[in-house]
Coordinates of C-alpha atoms in Angstrom, one line a residue:
X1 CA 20.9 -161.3 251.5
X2 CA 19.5 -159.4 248.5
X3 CA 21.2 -159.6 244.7
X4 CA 23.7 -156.3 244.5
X5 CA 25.7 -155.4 241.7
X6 CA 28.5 -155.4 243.7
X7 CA 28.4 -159.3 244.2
X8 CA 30.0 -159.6 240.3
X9 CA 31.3 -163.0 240.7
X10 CA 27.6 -164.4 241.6
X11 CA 26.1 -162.3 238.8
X12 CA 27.8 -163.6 236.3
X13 CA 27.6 -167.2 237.8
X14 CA 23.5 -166.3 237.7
X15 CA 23.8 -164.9 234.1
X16 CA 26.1 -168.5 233.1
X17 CA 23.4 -170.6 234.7
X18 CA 19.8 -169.2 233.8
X19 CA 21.0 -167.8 230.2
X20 CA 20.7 -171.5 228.4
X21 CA 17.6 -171.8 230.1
X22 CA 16.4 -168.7 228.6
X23 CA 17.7 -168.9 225.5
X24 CA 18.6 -172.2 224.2
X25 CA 20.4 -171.4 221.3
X26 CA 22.9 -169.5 223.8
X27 CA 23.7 -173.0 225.5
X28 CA 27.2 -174.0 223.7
X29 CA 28.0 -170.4 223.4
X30 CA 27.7 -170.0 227.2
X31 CA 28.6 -173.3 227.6
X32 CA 32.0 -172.1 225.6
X33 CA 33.5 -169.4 227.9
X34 CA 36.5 -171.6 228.9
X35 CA 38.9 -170.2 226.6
X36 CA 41.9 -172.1 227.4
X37 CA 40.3 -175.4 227.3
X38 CA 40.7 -176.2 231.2
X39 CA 37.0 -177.3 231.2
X40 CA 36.0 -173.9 233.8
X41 CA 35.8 -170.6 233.9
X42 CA 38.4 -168.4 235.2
X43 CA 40.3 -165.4 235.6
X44 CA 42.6 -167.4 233.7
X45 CA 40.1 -167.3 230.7
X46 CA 39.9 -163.3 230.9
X47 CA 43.6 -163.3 230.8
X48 CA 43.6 -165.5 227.4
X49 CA 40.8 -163.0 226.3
X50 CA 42.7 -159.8 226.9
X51 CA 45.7 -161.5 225.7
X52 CA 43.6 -161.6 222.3
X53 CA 41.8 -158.3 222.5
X54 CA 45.3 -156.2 222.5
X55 CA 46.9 -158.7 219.6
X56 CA 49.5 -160.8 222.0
X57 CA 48.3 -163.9 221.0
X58 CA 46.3 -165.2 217.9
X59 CA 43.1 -167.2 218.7
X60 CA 42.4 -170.2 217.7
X61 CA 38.8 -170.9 216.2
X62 CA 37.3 -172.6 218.6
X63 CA 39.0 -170.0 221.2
X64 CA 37.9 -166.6 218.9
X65 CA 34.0 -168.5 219.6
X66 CA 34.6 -169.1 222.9
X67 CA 36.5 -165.6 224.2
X68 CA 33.5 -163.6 221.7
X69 CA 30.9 -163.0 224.6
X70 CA 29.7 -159.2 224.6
X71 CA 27.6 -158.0 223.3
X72 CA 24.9 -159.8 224.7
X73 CA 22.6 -160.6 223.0
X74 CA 25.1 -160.9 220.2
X75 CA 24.8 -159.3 216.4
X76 CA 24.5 -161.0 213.3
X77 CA 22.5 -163.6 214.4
X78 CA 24.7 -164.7 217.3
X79 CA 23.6 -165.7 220.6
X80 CA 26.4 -163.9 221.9
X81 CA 29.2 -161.7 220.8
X82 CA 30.0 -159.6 217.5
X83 CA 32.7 -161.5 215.8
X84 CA 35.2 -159.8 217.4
X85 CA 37.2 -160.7 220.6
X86 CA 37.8 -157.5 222.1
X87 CA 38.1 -155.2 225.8
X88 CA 34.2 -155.7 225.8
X89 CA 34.3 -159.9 225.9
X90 CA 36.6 -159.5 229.1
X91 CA 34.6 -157.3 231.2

């Protein structure tokens, strides 16, 4: 079957996997997308991340670096993200 943008869940699992290859400074940031610590990714980890984007919950460091994924490729000199955990890093 050919790649379709309406297969999302095997985009983004294409994006997670050939993006450290491509860019190796991207490989803890991508590497990082497990918010909550569970060791995967999730829907749980967009709901941490939204959480965060509308000010529910205060992030943690580590969390802030891991839930920061859009824009891509980042600003600032980041891989990923602009510093900001926003609507953008759970879409």
């Amino acid at each position: 079957m050919p790649f379709s943008f309406r297969s999302g869940s095997r985009f983004i699992g294409v994006c997670c996997a050939v993006l450290p290859l491509l860019m190796p400074s991207a490989r803890a940031a991508t590497l990082s997308h497990d918010v909550n610590g569970d060791g995967g990714m999730s829907v749980a980890d967009v709901a941490m991340t939204l959480r965060f984007a509308v000010g529910m919950e205060a992030p943690t460091a580590a969390q802030r670096l891991a839930a920061d994924v859009a824009p891509l490729p980042g600003t600032g000199g980041r891989a990923l993200g602009d510093g900001v955990v926003n609507i953008n890093d759970a879409i």
